[in-house]
Amino acid sequence: MRRLRSSTVVLGGMGVLAATITACGSEPDKRCVDPLTREELPSYECRSGGGSDDDDDDNGSTHRGSYYYGGSVRDKRVSGGSFDRKAVDTGGFGCSGTGGG
């Protein structure tokens, strides 16, 4: 049998550590949702920039959706998340923080 060199083991361990740290900083799932009905919408219904969602953009079209973070979709309706990205815990191994919705 061939034995692994200690440098290979150390590098592999560093990769696992890097993946763990990256998972803590990851963004929650983001969906475009009608804020009144909580129905999932196509992504073009949400504004890509800041500002209120029903404002006209440069092309004169209106947007009726807002981004909804985390949660899940069932029968085209979202639940268990929040319209506030900071209120959603992204989780991950070794992460700490509070979540809510």
mmCIF file of C-alpha atoms in Angstrom, residues 3-48:
data_model
loop_
_atom_site.group_PDB
_atom_site.id
_atom_site.type_symbol
_atom_site.label_atom_id
_atom_site.label_comp_id
_atom_site.label_asym_id
_atom_site.label_seq_id
_atom_site.Cartn_x
_atom_site.Cartn_y
_atom_site.Cartn_z
ATOM 1 C CA ARG A 3 1.121 6.008 2.187
ATOM 2 C CA LEU A 4 -0.001 9.586 1.779
ATOM 3 C CA ARG A 5 2.594 12.220 2.379
ATOM 4 C CA SER A 6 1.962 14.559 5.271
ATOM 5 C CA SER A 7 1.898 17.560 2.896
ATOM 6 C CA THR A 8 -0.977 15.952 0.955
ATOM 7 C CA VAL A 9 -2.945 15.438 4.153
ATOM 8 C CA VAL A 10 -2.285 19.024 5.304
ATOM 9 C CA LEU A 11 -3.342 20.476 1.943
ATOM 10 C CA GLY A 12 -6.505 18.383 1.950
ATOM 11 C CA GLY A 13 -7.318 19.589 5.451
ATOM 12 C CA MET A 14 -6.773 23.192 4.379
ATOM 13 C CA GLY A 15 -9.252 22.683 1.539
ATOM 14 C CA VAL A 16 -11.902 21.428 3.945
ATOM 15 C CA LEU A 17 -11.266 24.391 6.242
ATOM 16 C CA ALA A 18 -11.544 26.843 3.333
ATOM 17 C CA ALA A 19 -14.839 25.294 2.221
ATOM 18 C CA THR A 20 -16.209 25.571 5.769
ATOM 19 C CA ILE A 21 -15.280 29.232 6.076
ATOM 20 C CA THR A 22 -16.743 30.012 2.665
ATOM 21 C CA ALA A 23 -20.024 28.301 3.560
ATOM 22 C CA CYS A 24 -20.472 30.627 6.539
ATOM 23 C CA GLY A 25 -20.339 33.694 4.324
ATOM 24 C CA SER A 26 -22.582 32.396 1.566
ATOM 25 C CA GLU A 27 -25.750 34.151 0.510
ATOM 26 C CA PRO A 28 -29.157 32.635 1.234
ATOM 27 C CA ASP A 29 -31.385 31.513 -1.642
ATOM 28 C CA LYS A 30 -32.981 34.505 -3.358
ATOM 29 C CA ARG A 31 -36.308 34.345 -5.196
ATOM 30 C CA CYS A 32 -38.475 36.948 -6.865
ATOM 31 C CA VAL A 33 -41.838 36.971 -5.061
ATOM 32 C CA ASP A 34 -45.071 38.981 -5.114
ATOM 33 C CA PRO A 35 -45.100 40.550 -1.615
ATOM 34 C CA LEU A 36 -48.903 40.462 -1.383
ATOM 35 C CA THR A 37 -49.616 36.898 -2.502
ATOM 36 C CA ARG A 38 -46.161 35.384 -1.762
ATOM 37 C CA GLU A 39 -46.314 33.761 -5.196
ATOM 38 C CA GLU A 40 -42.963 33.078 -6.875
ATOM 39 C CA LEU A 41 -42.430 35.254 -9.957
ATOM 40 C CA PRO A 42 -39.962 35.202 -12.866
ATOM 41 C CA SER A 43 -36.710 36.975 -11.993
ATOM 42 C CA TYR A 44 -37.371 39.832 -14.428
ATOM 43 C CA GLU A 45 -40.307 40.920 -12.225
ATOM 44 C CA CYS A 46 -37.829 42.066 -9.559
ATOM 45 C CA ARG A 47 -35.563 45.057 -9.808
ATOM 46 C CA SER A 48 -31.876 44.287 -10.037
#
